[in-house]
Amino acid sequence: MEIIVAKSAGFCFGVNNAVKTVNNLLEKQKDPIYTYGPIIHNAQVVDFLTSRGVVKVDDIDEADSNGHIVIRAHGVTPEIYKKILDKGLILEDATCPYVKKIHNLVKEKCEEGYKIIIVGDKNHPEVIGINGWCNNKAYIADTVEDLEILDESDEKICVVAQTTITKEKWVEITTALKKKFENILEFDTICSATSKRQNEAEEISKHVDMMVIIGGKSSSNTQKLYDICKKHCNLTYKIETSGDLPPVDIKKIKKIGISAGASTPDWVIEEVIKTMSELNKQGKVDIVEKDGEIDFANAFENSFVRIQTGDTVKGKIIGFNSNEVFVDLGYKADGIIPLEEYTDDPNFKIEKEVKVGDEIEVLVETINDGEGNVRLSKRKVDAIKSWDDIVKAYENKTPVNAFVVEVVKGGVIASSKGVRIFVPASQVSDRYVKDLNEFLKRNITLRIVEFNEKKRKLVGSARVIIEEEKTALASNTWNSIEVGKVFKGSVKSLTDFGAFVDIGGVDGLIHISELSWTRVKHPSEVLKVGDNVEVTVIEFDKNKKKVSLGYRKIEDNPWYKAEEKYKVGDIVNVTVLRFASFGAFVELEKGVDGLVHISQISSKHLAKVEDALEIGMKVDAKIVEVDIENKKISLSIKEVKPIDPPSKDDSEAKDASGNSADDVEPSEHKEDMSVTLGDIVSKTTES
C-alpha cells in the first residue's frame, strides 16, 4: 500500500503564526492569556492550550483588564479592537496578513463609494470580520442563488473572497455577478496556500483508492478539501485524529492520499501517517523519514523553495489590488510587489496589464516585511536586463526614452526600464530651467553622455538631442523659407514689442502691429507661450538669421469688407474714440475708424470738439465719403442730428464763486463774501 501525503497539508502561515503567538506568551508572560474565540478551528490544539492556562472568551467583557488577548488568524471587526482598547487589555494581533489586506481593501473601496460583495460563508468569523471593515454593509454570497435578489445596476461593485473558498466557487459567483453589474472590480483574495492545498489534494484524489482529510469539525477549509476530493474519490473520509480512521482493506486499497486543513497541527498529521503505515510495513510513504520515524515537520519545511535576499526568482501572479501585486514563489510565504517596484511607467494600468496566472521574474528584496510576506521588485530585474541595452545605446549614441522619477540636487533622476540615469540641470533642456519640478513625472528623451561601469553610473543629456534636432530643423527651414510661405509654429516667448515663434528650429518675430487688425497694448492679449500658431513670412535675412512673421490674416481685416459694408449716405451708430483740433475720431466697428470734422458736429460754431462730444459717447452719423484704399471714412453728425453746445441763455447765472443762483448763501454770508472779495481786490491793487 502506497501512502501519498500532500506537501501543503497542515498549518498555513497565518495559523502557525497565531499558535506561535500564544506559545510565546505562555513562555514569557505570567498575566492571564485569552484568545478571542478558539485560536484555530482544531479541538486538539485548543484543548492543549487550555490545559496550559489559555482561556477562550467569546466576549471581551469575559476577560480581565490586566491580561493579554490574542486575535486569531480570522481577524475581527473594528468594534472588537475598540472594546479591547476600552477594556485596557494588551492586544496581541495574530490576524493573518492576507486577511488584514482584505480588511484594508474593503475599507478603502467602501470609502471610495463601492458596494462591497464578499464571496463566502456569512457565518464564518473571517467573513464577519471583513464585513465590519465596510460598516457591515457588504452583501455576502455563498452560492449563485444568493445573487438572485440583487438587481442589475451600473453602481460600482468591489468583490472579494473569503480566503478559504474554492476557486470553483469564486469563478462561478463572479461570472454571475458580471451579468448583473457593468462596473465591477474583482479581487481574488483566496489565500495562495489555500489554492495550493486544494489543487494538490484534488490532484492526489484523482489517482488514489482512498483519500483521508484531517482537520477540525468546524474548519471551513477542511470541509472544502473534503468536498473537492469527494468528487474524484468515492472513498474520501474527513477525520480529526488517527482514532477516527476507518477500517482499511489493504488488499483492495493500493494507494491512500492524505491531506489536512490549515488548522491541523503536524503532530496530528504525523500520528495519522504512522497509523496508516503500520497497516503495511512495506508501504511506501512519500515523505521524509528521520531515525526510522516520519519527520513531518521537516517534510513540510523541505517542500518549499529556498530563497534568499538578493535572489532573482520566478513566480506566478496570484492576485493584485490597486497598490500591490501578489506572487506565488513556491515559498512558505507569498511575495508582494508594491506598485512602485513593479514599473516606472507613468501610464501603467495595473487592472489592465497584470494578469493572474502569468509567470514573472522578480528580485527578492526582503524575506519578511514584518507581516510574514516576501517583498519583491520586478522593476529592479527589468533594470538588470535593460543595463546591456543602455550600454549599447551609449556606445552607439542612440537616444534613450526615460521617465523623470525624482528631482535631486543639481539635476533630476530619470528611469529607463528600471535603469536610473542622472541628468544635470544644465542638460535637462536647451533653455534655462528655474524649477526642475516642471519635468517631474514627465517623459524625456536622453543621450547617455557619461558611463561608469564600475560605479554603474550613467549621465544623460536631453539638451544635446534637442540642439541636434533644432539644428536639423533649422537647416530644413532656411533651405525652404520664402516670403509669403506659411509655417506652423509654437510661441516661445512674449515681449512688449511682439512674440517670438519657433517655426522649425528658427525663431521668428511677430511684431505687435502684425498680431491683430485692432489696436493691441501687449502681445499677451492675443497669444500665450506654448500656443500653436500659423504664421506667414513677411521678410527674412539668412545672414543675420532674422525672420519677420505675420499672424493676422487678410480676410480678418475689417477694412477687407468695408467697401461692401459702408456706402455714402448710410446712417451708422458710432462710438467717439478721441479728439483732435479739427474733429473727432469715431469707431464704426472694431478696427474701422472714421473722422467727423468739427464743422460736421453742430449747427453752431464750435470752439473745440469737447464742447459738444465726450469720449465713449455713442451717436448716429451719416457717411459722407468713403476712401477704402487709404482707409478713410468721413462722417457728419449734424446731417443726422446736430449736437449743439449749451447756450448762455439756457445756463444758470453764476456768482463770483462759481455757484448758481440757487446756491447763494444767506445775507450774512454774502457780507462775509464781499469782505473777502474786497480784500482780494485791495491786495491786487496794492501789488
XYZ file of C-alpha atoms in Angstrom:
687
model
C 0.000 0.000 0.000
C 1.357 3.357 -1.030
C 0.694 6.446 1.103
C 0.866 9.814 -0.664
C 0.954 12.836 1.637
C 0.165 16.279 0.240
C 3.186 18.531 0.703
C 0.958 21.512 1.510
C -1.001 19.719 4.242
C -1.220 21.343 7.647
C -0.687 24.728 9.211
C -0.714 27.689 6.877
C 1.392 30.736 7.763
C -1.491 32.574 9.441
C -2.487 29.666 11.670
C 1.100 28.828 12.514
C 1.712 32.461 13.466
C -1.384 32.541 15.711
C -0.420 29.367 17.591
C 3.184 30.538 17.832
C 1.995 33.870 19.317
C 0.113 32.050 22.091
C 3.017 29.683 22.818
C 5.442 32.607 23.056
C 3.141 34.338 25.558
C 2.949 31.161 27.627
C 6.724 31.125 27.859
C 7.182 34.811 28.725
C 4.032 36.057 30.483
C 2.534 35.409 33.887
C -0.519 37.572 33.200
C -3.746 35.862 32.075
C -3.758 34.907 28.396
C -7.014 34.967 26.448
C -7.941 34.140 22.873
C -10.924 35.780 21.224
C -12.750 32.636 20.184
C -10.814 29.399 19.567
C -7.323 30.338 18.354
C -7.786 27.894 15.446
C -10.530 25.509 14.375
C -8.884 22.444 15.860
C -10.112 20.931 19.108
C -6.810 19.173 19.870
C -4.807 22.418 19.716
C -7.419 24.372 21.685
C -7.571 21.644 24.382
C -3.782 21.586 24.606
C -3.583 25.370 25.068
C -6.424 25.306 27.588
C -4.523 22.726 29.632
C -1.666 25.237 29.831
C -3.924 28.016 31.131
C -5.064 29.804 27.992
C -8.699 30.955 28.305
C -11.019 31.180 25.308
C -13.538 34.050 25.501
C -16.391 34.823 23.150
C -16.968 38.305 24.582
C -14.314 40.871 25.514
C -16.117 41.548 28.798
C -15.262 37.986 29.901
C -11.542 38.891 30.062
C -9.773 40.636 32.948
C -8.332 44.044 32.081
C -4.773 43.111 33.087
C -4.489 40.214 30.642
C -3.196 39.611 27.121
C -5.745 38.839 24.432
C -4.827 37.190 21.138
C -6.819 37.923 17.991
C -6.891 34.732 15.923
C -5.922 34.450 12.259
C -9.521 35.005 11.103
C -9.406 38.662 12.171
C -12.090 40.784 13.815
C -14.172 43.925 13.259
C -13.045 47.464 14.239
C -15.565 47.350 17.084
C -13.689 44.460 18.727
C -10.432 46.410 18.597
C -12.187 49.324 20.296
C -13.598 47.080 23.022
C -10.126 45.679 23.697
C -8.724 49.198 23.951
C -11.549 50.386 26.211
C -11.126 47.312 28.421
C -7.416 48.003 28.859
C -6.320 44.589 27.610
C -2.926 44.065 25.997
C -3.588 43.288 22.339
C -1.694 40.519 20.561
C -2.897 40.692 16.956
C -2.356 37.412 15.092
C -4.685 38.266 12.210
C -3.441 36.563 9.059
C -1.652 39.120 6.811
C -3.817 38.053 3.867
C -6.981 38.686 5.867
C -5.610 42.029 7.089
C -5.085 43.073 3.478
C -8.734 42.311 2.711
C -9.754 44.493 5.687
C -7.757 47.406 4.288
C -9.043 46.778 0.769
C -12.767 46.780 1.611
C -12.337 49.802 3.879
C -10.615 51.734 1.063
C -13.145 50.760 -1.609
C -16.113 51.369 0.681
C -14.841 54.905 1.307
C -14.472 55.347 -2.466
C -18.193 54.593 -2.899
C -18.024 50.951 -3.980
C -20.686 48.428 -2.930
C -18.785 45.541 -1.323
C -19.693 41.917 -2.095
C -17.974 39.125 -0.156
C -17.965 35.617 -1.636
C -18.052 33.258 1.339
C -19.970 31.947 4.351
C -21.776 34.777 6.176
C -21.431 32.911 9.491
C -17.691 32.344 9.189
C -15.657 34.510 11.627
C -13.362 35.683 8.827
C -16.296 36.973 6.762
C -17.881 38.606 9.823
C -14.571 40.365 10.463
C -14.213 41.564 6.847
C -17.770 42.891 6.816
C -17.002 45.015 9.867
C -14.388 46.972 7.903
C -17.005 48.239 5.468
C -19.500 49.227 8.173
C -21.279 45.842 7.979
C -22.838 46.916 4.679
C -21.363 44.188 2.468
C -23.596 41.747 0.603
C -22.430 38.178 1.273
C -22.958 35.407 -1.280
C -22.073 31.747 -0.800
C -23.930 30.461 -3.856
C -25.110 31.812 -7.206
C -28.665 31.621 -5.853
C -27.723 34.204 -3.215
C -27.342 36.734 -6.045
C -30.920 36.442 -7.268
C -32.202 39.267 -5.046
C -29.597 41.683 -6.454
C -30.901 43.950 -9.207
C -28.859 44.830 -12.274
C -27.302 48.295 -11.975
C -24.388 50.486 -13.047
C -23.212 51.110 -9.480
C -19.571 50.486 -8.619
C -19.027 46.963 -7.239
C -15.975 45.593 -5.442
C -15.980 41.831 -4.880
C -13.563 39.958 -2.582
C -13.315 36.357 -1.417
C -13.146 34.564 1.895
C -9.563 33.276 1.850
C -10.566 29.624 2.189
C -13.267 29.254 -0.503
C -12.698 27.127 -3.581
C -11.555 28.605 -6.873
C -14.552 26.951 -8.497
C -16.973 28.857 -6.267
C -15.156 32.144 -6.883
C -15.308 31.761 -10.670
C -18.952 30.671 -10.604
C -20.144 33.612 -8.486
C -18.025 36.321 -10.130
C -19.212 35.146 -13.569
C -22.807 35.559 -12.402
C -22.016 38.999 -10.926
C -20.657 40.240 -14.258
C -24.054 39.600 -15.807
C -25.691 41.922 -13.279
C -23.122 44.689 -12.922
C -21.139 46.533 -15.593
C -18.796 48.393 -13.262
C -17.256 45.575 -11.225
C -13.822 45.407 -9.609
C -12.668 41.870 -8.738
C -10.039 40.980 -6.142
C -9.307 37.252 -5.963
C -8.326 37.189 -2.286
C -8.318 33.402 -1.945
C -5.183 32.579 0.034
C -2.481 31.162 -2.229
C -1.743 28.497 0.376
C -5.428 27.541 0.295
C -5.424 27.312 -3.501
C -2.229 25.303 -3.464
C -3.588 22.936 -0.806
C -6.877 22.462 -2.677
C -5.204 21.911 -6.068
C -2.736 19.434 -4.644
C -5.408 17.478 -2.761
C -7.608 17.375 -5.849
C -4.763 16.055 -7.996
C -3.908 13.336 -5.454
C -7.573 12.314 -5.115
C -7.688 11.519 -8.846
C -5.026 8.836 -8.510
C -5.734 7.072 -5.195
C -8.187 4.445 -3.974
C -8.891 6.254 -0.703
C -8.478 9.872 0.432
C -8.147 10.991 4.067
C -8.654 14.651 5.011
C -7.513 15.587 8.519
C -8.947 18.612 10.301
C -11.303 20.065 12.858
C -15.038 19.542 12.547
C -15.673 23.301 12.417
C -12.819 24.036 10.000
C -14.161 25.607 6.805
C -11.093 24.913 4.677
C -11.000 21.258 5.859
C -14.609 20.802 4.726
C -13.798 22.312 1.329
C -10.869 19.913 0.915
C -13.255 17.041 1.646
C -15.831 18.338 -0.871
C -13.183 18.718 -3.605
C -11.680 15.266 -3.106
C -15.066 13.543 -2.814
C -15.770 14.467 -6.451
C -12.845 12.338 -7.632
C -12.562 9.657 -4.974
C -15.652 7.972 -3.514
C -13.738 6.668 -0.505
C -12.949 10.108 0.928
C -13.035 10.492 4.722
C -12.798 13.523 6.984
C -11.234 12.793 10.371
C -9.955 14.803 13.353
C -7.419 12.297 14.710
C -5.986 8.860 13.926
C -8.684 7.391 16.159
C -11.292 8.372 13.537
C -9.642 6.354 10.753
C -11.984 3.856 9.072
C -11.044 0.173 8.586
C -8.776 -0.275 5.557
C -8.593 -3.409 3.410
C -5.003 -3.273 2.193
C -5.742 -5.971 -0.374
C -8.187 -3.728 -2.220
C -6.725 -0.330 -1.466
C -3.307 0.083 -3.026
C -2.972 3.894 -2.776
C -4.087 6.229 0.022
C -3.893 10.005 -0.216
C -3.608 12.233 2.851
C -4.119 15.972 3.170
C -5.036 18.257 6.041
C -6.721 21.587 6.708
C -4.829 24.765 7.545
C -5.655 24.381 11.243
C -4.304 20.853 11.595
C -1.049 20.589 13.597
C 1.783 18.480 12.243
C 1.760 16.059 15.174
C -1.857 15.088 14.415
C -0.979 14.509 10.745
C 2.130 12.594 11.747
C 0.072 10.360 14.029
C -2.339 9.526 11.210
C 0.524 8.733 8.819
C 2.169 6.441 11.356
C -1.101 4.616 11.963
C -1.635 4.152 8.231
C 1.957 2.979 7.738
C 1.607 0.316 10.399
C -1.085 -1.303 8.284
C 1.580 -2.218 5.794
C 5.194 -2.182 6.933
C 6.232 -2.397 3.288
C 4.066 0.512 2.306
C 5.714 3.456 0.540
C 5.399 6.764 2.385
C 6.186 9.722 0.160
C 7.654 11.906 2.917
C 10.935 12.353 4.802
C 11.978 9.844 7.477
C 14.377 10.538 10.361
C 15.885 7.826 12.568
C 13.272 5.417 11.351
C 10.422 7.759 12.206
C 8.430 10.098 9.990
C 9.583 13.709 10.401
C 6.531 15.516 9.064
C 7.702 18.966 10.179
C 10.890 18.502 8.176
C 8.985 17.197 5.184
C 6.655 20.177 5.328
C 9.529 22.654 5.543
C 11.557 20.942 2.813
C 8.648 21.046 0.385
C 9.139 24.796 -0.035
C 11.505 26.635 -2.339
C 14.594 28.089 -0.641
C 15.117 31.784 -1.303
C 17.471 34.482 -0.038
C 17.565 38.258 -0.173
C 19.093 39.302 -3.486
C 17.923 36.187 -5.366
C 16.283 36.556 -8.758
C 13.415 34.062 -8.849
C 10.375 33.201 -10.917
C 6.840 33.093 -9.601
C 3.227 33.163 -10.671
C 0.890 36.139 -10.219
C -1.966 35.070 -7.949
C -3.714 38.419 -7.397
C -3.416 42.180 -7.163
C -5.086 45.311 -5.876
C -4.626 48.989 -6.712
C -1.264 49.163 -4.917
C 0.286 45.671 -4.916
C 0.797 42.518 -6.958
C 0.818 39.129 -5.157
C 3.150 36.385 -6.365
C 3.342 32.663 -5.545
C 7.032 31.783 -5.331
C 6.589 28.214 -4.106
C 7.906 29.544 -0.806
C 6.124 29.201 2.539
C 5.036 32.825 2.255
C 3.811 34.691 -0.797
C 5.642 37.590 -2.365
C 4.338 41.132 -2.658
C 5.418 43.668 -5.275
C 4.493 47.268 -4.342
C 3.284 49.159 -7.421
C 6.331 51.457 -7.391
C 8.547 48.344 -7.574
C 6.572 46.861 -10.454
C 7.231 49.555 -13.056
C 8.213 53.186 -13.645
C 5.724 53.560 -16.492
C 3.516 56.599 -15.692
C 0.716 55.275 -17.892
C 0.707 51.798 -16.345
C -2.799 50.488 -15.551
C -2.499 47.612 -13.097
C -6.001 46.268 -13.712
C -5.391 46.059 -17.471
C -1.789 44.921 -17.661
C -1.424 42.499 -14.738
C -2.949 39.066 -15.344
C -3.436 36.370 -12.738
C -1.583 33.221 -13.769
C 1.231 34.986 -15.641
C 4.783 33.935 -14.800
C 7.014 36.762 -13.602
C 10.698 37.184 -12.767
C 11.432 39.214 -9.627
C 14.193 40.214 -7.232
C 13.870 39.207 -3.558
C 14.367 42.384 -1.512
C 13.212 41.239 1.947
C 12.351 37.747 3.167
C 9.987 39.037 5.874
C 8.456 42.506 5.561
C 7.137 42.443 9.138
C 3.883 40.759 8.170
C 5.423 37.471 7.046
C 5.466 38.347 3.362
C 8.375 38.405 0.939
C 8.947 41.867 -0.556
C 9.808 41.722 -4.264
C 10.828 44.041 -7.084
C 10.119 43.492 -10.755
C 11.484 46.908 -11.653
C 14.996 46.026 -10.476
C 15.016 42.800 -12.505
C 13.939 44.806 -15.543
C 16.776 47.222 -14.782
C 19.327 44.402 -14.701
C 18.051 43.122 -18.039
C 17.969 46.648 -19.507
C 21.503 47.577 -18.425
C 23.090 45.991 -21.514
C 20.639 47.839 -23.771
C 21.559 51.142 -22.121
C 25.289 50.426 -22.529
C 24.718 49.731 -26.240
C 22.796 52.993 -26.517
C 25.810 54.771 -25.010
C 28.228 53.105 -27.410
C 26.054 53.767 -30.472
C 24.962 57.251 -29.306
C 21.331 56.300 -29.828
C 18.542 58.128 -27.911
C 17.009 56.566 -24.809
C 13.425 57.101 -23.690
C 13.129 57.702 -19.942
C 10.777 58.979 -17.268
C 11.771 61.576 -14.649
C 11.178 59.985 -11.243
C 12.992 62.313 -8.864
C 14.384 65.849 -8.549
C 17.753 65.872 -6.770
C 20.443 68.411 -6.021
C 21.904 69.603 -9.308
C 19.504 67.805 -11.609
C 16.963 65.023 -11.977
C 16.902 61.214 -11.926
C 15.278 59.588 -14.942
C 14.434 55.893 -15.249
C 14.641 53.886 -18.452
C 13.189 50.393 -17.984
C 14.287 50.500 -14.365
C 17.804 51.846 -15.044
C 18.414 55.136 -13.225
C 20.111 57.940 -15.158
C 21.301 61.241 -13.688
C 20.539 64.304 -15.812
C 22.314 67.538 -14.712
C 20.148 70.652 -14.540
C 22.068 72.200 -17.451
C 21.248 69.161 -19.609
C 17.514 68.846 -18.890
C 16.639 71.375 -21.602
C 18.231 73.756 -24.105
C 16.840 76.659 -22.091
C 17.337 77.811 -18.530
C 15.021 75.941 -16.174
C 14.260 77.749 -12.932
C 12.270 74.934 -11.312
C 13.200 71.357 -12.250
C 9.919 70.092 -10.779
C 8.236 71.014 -14.044
C 9.950 67.921 -15.521
C 8.938 65.571 -12.682
C 6.720 62.651 -13.805
C 7.332 63.527 -17.447
C 8.828 61.551 -20.317
C 12.217 62.699 -21.556
C 14.493 61.608 -24.426
C 18.167 61.369 -23.497
C 21.570 60.580 -24.873
C 23.930 58.823 -22.480
C 26.955 61.137 -22.348
C 28.837 59.534 -19.458
C 29.137 55.895 -18.425
C 30.977 54.425 -15.422
C 30.612 50.659 -15.388
C 32.323 50.126 -12.026
C 30.038 52.545 -10.227
C 27.134 51.668 -12.549
C 26.665 55.375 -13.023
C 25.018 56.911 -16.066
C 24.719 60.578 -17.029
C 22.214 61.621 -19.666
C 21.520 64.768 -21.656
C 18.291 65.915 -23.235
C 19.943 69.146 -24.314
C 22.265 67.610 -26.926
C 19.336 65.845 -28.590
C 17.176 68.973 -28.577
C 20.001 71.049 -30.048
C 20.737 68.456 -32.742
C 17.064 68.276 -33.648
C 16.865 72.070 -33.765
C 19.968 72.287 -35.974
C 18.475 69.791 -38.434
C 15.113 71.544 -38.368
C 16.721 74.958 -38.796
C 18.672 73.758 -41.808
C 15.487 72.476 -43.462
C 13.644 75.686 -42.592
C 16.325 78.018 -44.014
C 16.530 75.913 -47.165
C 12.800 76.174 -47.781
C 11.960 79.640 -46.456
C 10.490 82.296 -48.770
C 8.344 85.398 -48.428
C 4.673 84.538 -48.231
C 5.258 80.948 -47.123
C 3.044 79.727 -44.298
C 4.609 77.872 -41.339
C 3.136 76.181 -38.311
C 4.974 77.092 -35.154
C 4.921 77.380 -31.388
C 5.055 80.592 -29.358
C 8.327 80.559 -27.389
C 8.254 83.949 -25.622
C 6.497 87.306 -25.446
C 7.984 90.799 -25.258
C 6.462 94.288 -25.195
C 7.089 94.610 -28.939
C 5.909 91.220 -30.135
C 6.003 87.405 -29.943
C 8.812 85.002 -30.877
C 7.682 81.846 -32.644
C 9.655 78.648 -33.368
C 8.852 77.721 -36.976
C 11.148 74.686 -37.061
C 14.451 75.366 -35.339
C 14.244 79.017 -36.321
C 12.749 81.725 -34.133
C 10.822 84.414 -35.984
C 9.262 87.619 -34.638
C 5.629 88.633 -34.958
C 5.723 92.386 -34.377
C 2.907 93.640 -32.169
C 1.477 95.501 -35.171
C 1.169 92.184 -37.033
C -0.719 90.378 -34.276
C -4.143 91.869 -34.862
C -6.031 94.300 -37.084
C -7.193 96.062 -33.948
C -5.017 98.025 -31.562
C -3.122 95.764 -29.090
C -1.367 97.072 -25.983
C 0.562 93.858 -25.303
C 1.015 90.548 -27.214
C -0.459 88.619 -24.262
C -3.875 89.968 -25.304
C -3.639 87.745 -28.395
C -1.195 84.897 -27.642
C 0.366 82.966 -24.780
C 3.573 80.935 -24.552
C 3.042 77.420 -25.882
C 0.277 78.338 -28.333
C 0.454 76.561 -31.687
C 0.041 79.158 -34.445
C 0.058 79.515 -38.208
C 2.235 82.386 -39.446
C 3.321 83.906 -42.772
C 6.853 85.000 -43.643
C 6.900 88.764 -44.317
C 10.668 89.096 -44.765
C 13.856 87.295 -43.751
C 17.645 87.675 -43.690
C 19.586 84.396 -43.752
C 22.893 86.073 -42.916
C 21.531 87.807 -39.825
C 19.270 84.835 -39.042
C 16.235 87.110 -38.735
C 12.671 86.367 -39.793
C 9.678 88.700 -39.624
C 6.327 86.964 -39.400
C 2.708 87.932 -39.825
C -0.058 86.454 -37.754
C -3.101 88.482 -38.718
C -4.895 87.275 -41.841
C -6.064 89.500 -44.699
C -9.543 88.058 -44.565
C -9.748 89.100 -40.905
C -9.000 92.750 -41.778
C -12.238 94.663 -41.078
C -11.393 97.016 -43.980
C -11.428 93.935 -46.230
C -15.230 94.053 -46.417
C -15.707 97.706 -45.525
C -16.308 98.756 -49.159
C -19.280 96.413 -49.380
C -20.492 97.211 -45.900
C -20.307 101.042 -45.793
C -21.794 103.318 -48.502
C -22.046 107.096 -48.803
C -25.372 108.196 -47.337
C -25.593 105.322 -44.806
C -26.565 106.239 -41.238
C -24.387 104.374 -38.739
C -24.091 104.323 -34.969
C -20.541 105.207 -33.927
C -18.515 105.483 -30.714
C -16.389 108.562 -30.003
C -12.766 107.425 -29.589
C -10.538 110.514 -29.341
C -10.367 114.226 -30.165
C -8.197 116.363 -32.448
C -8.304 120.126 -33.026
C -10.010 119.513 -36.384
C -12.611 116.986 -35.287
C -13.383 113.671 -33.572
C -12.286 110.140 -34.488
C -15.079 107.612 -34.144
C -15.282 103.808 -34.331
C -17.716 102.197 -36.764
C -16.630 98.696 -35.701
C -13.533 97.094 -34.189
C -10.653 98.134 -36.485
C -12.615 100.576 -38.653
C -12.342 104.249 -37.618
C -13.777 107.369 -39.220
C -13.488 111.148 -38.850
C -16.226 113.650 -38.031
C -14.852 117.109 -38.899
C -15.529 119.777 -36.273
C -17.741 121.564 -38.787
C -19.923 118.421 -39.097
C -20.824 118.130 -35.423
C -23.029 121.074 -34.620
C -25.230 123.605 -36.423
C -23.436 126.254 -34.359
C -19.815 127.283 -34.338
C -17.691 125.142 -32.008
C -14.518 126.475 -30.449
C -13.459 122.915 -29.596
C -14.889 119.431 -30.152
C -15.274 118.566 -26.467
C -17.870 121.366 -26.115
C -20.329 119.000 -27.819
C -18.912 115.428 -27.529
C -17.498 113.125 -24.852
C -15.121 110.137 -25.174
C -17.168 106.917 -25.274
C -20.375 108.679 -26.424
C -22.439 106.766 -28.981
C -24.102 108.873 -31.703
C -25.674 108.423 -35.121
C -23.723 109.816 -38.068
C -24.050 109.910 -41.839
C -21.286 108.622 -44.117
C -20.306 111.417 -46.497
C -17.135 109.952 -48.045
C -15.518 106.502 -48.318
C -11.862 106.008 -49.356
C -11.108 102.286 -48.840
C -7.669 102.433 -50.463
C -6.448 104.974 -47.886
C -8.669 103.550 -45.136
C -10.585 106.793 -44.641
C -14.272 107.326 -43.910
C -15.700 110.816 -43.346
C -18.958 111.260 -41.438
C -21.368 114.011 -40.410
C -23.305 114.141 -37.183
C -25.127 117.381 -37.892
C -26.726 115.941 -41.043
C -28.452 113.404 -38.817
C -28.980 115.309 -35.608
C -26.706 118.246 -34.703
C -25.202 118.237 -31.232
C -25.181 121.866 -30.104
C -23.324 123.102 -27.021
C -25.465 124.615 -24.201
C -26.299 128.345 -24.822
C -25.669 131.097 -22.255
C -29.386 131.795 -22.043
C -30.042 128.211 -21.001
C -27.331 128.109 -18.368
C -27.874 129.272 -14.855
C -26.401 132.538 -13.696
C -23.192 132.063 -11.790
C -21.936 134.144 -8.853
C -18.325 135.081 -8.419
C -17.572 131.847 -6.538
C -18.952 129.778 -9.386
C -22.206 128.803 -7.582
C -25.565 129.025 -9.303
C -28.258 131.412 -8.109
C -29.976 128.603 -6.254
C -26.796 128.004 -4.291
C -26.362 131.626 -2.994
C -25.775 131.751 0.752
C -27.965 133.842 3.195
C -27.315 137.627 3.582
C -24.828 137.330 6.453
C -22.700 135.016 4.362
C -22.930 137.419 1.405
C -21.468 140.132 3.605
C -18.575 137.871 4.614
C -18.016 137.008 0.958
C -17.930 140.691 -0.114
C -15.301 141.385 2.535
C -13.202 138.551 1.244
C -13.519 139.758 -2.318
C -12.732 143.320 -1.229
C -9.606 142.130 0.468
C -8.572 140.288 -2.695
C -9.246 143.413 -4.842
C -7.315 145.592 -2.366
C -4.326 143.221 -2.355
C -4.381 143.027 -6.128
C -4.412 146.881 -6.407
C -1.533 147.199 -3.952
C 0.504 144.722 -5.838
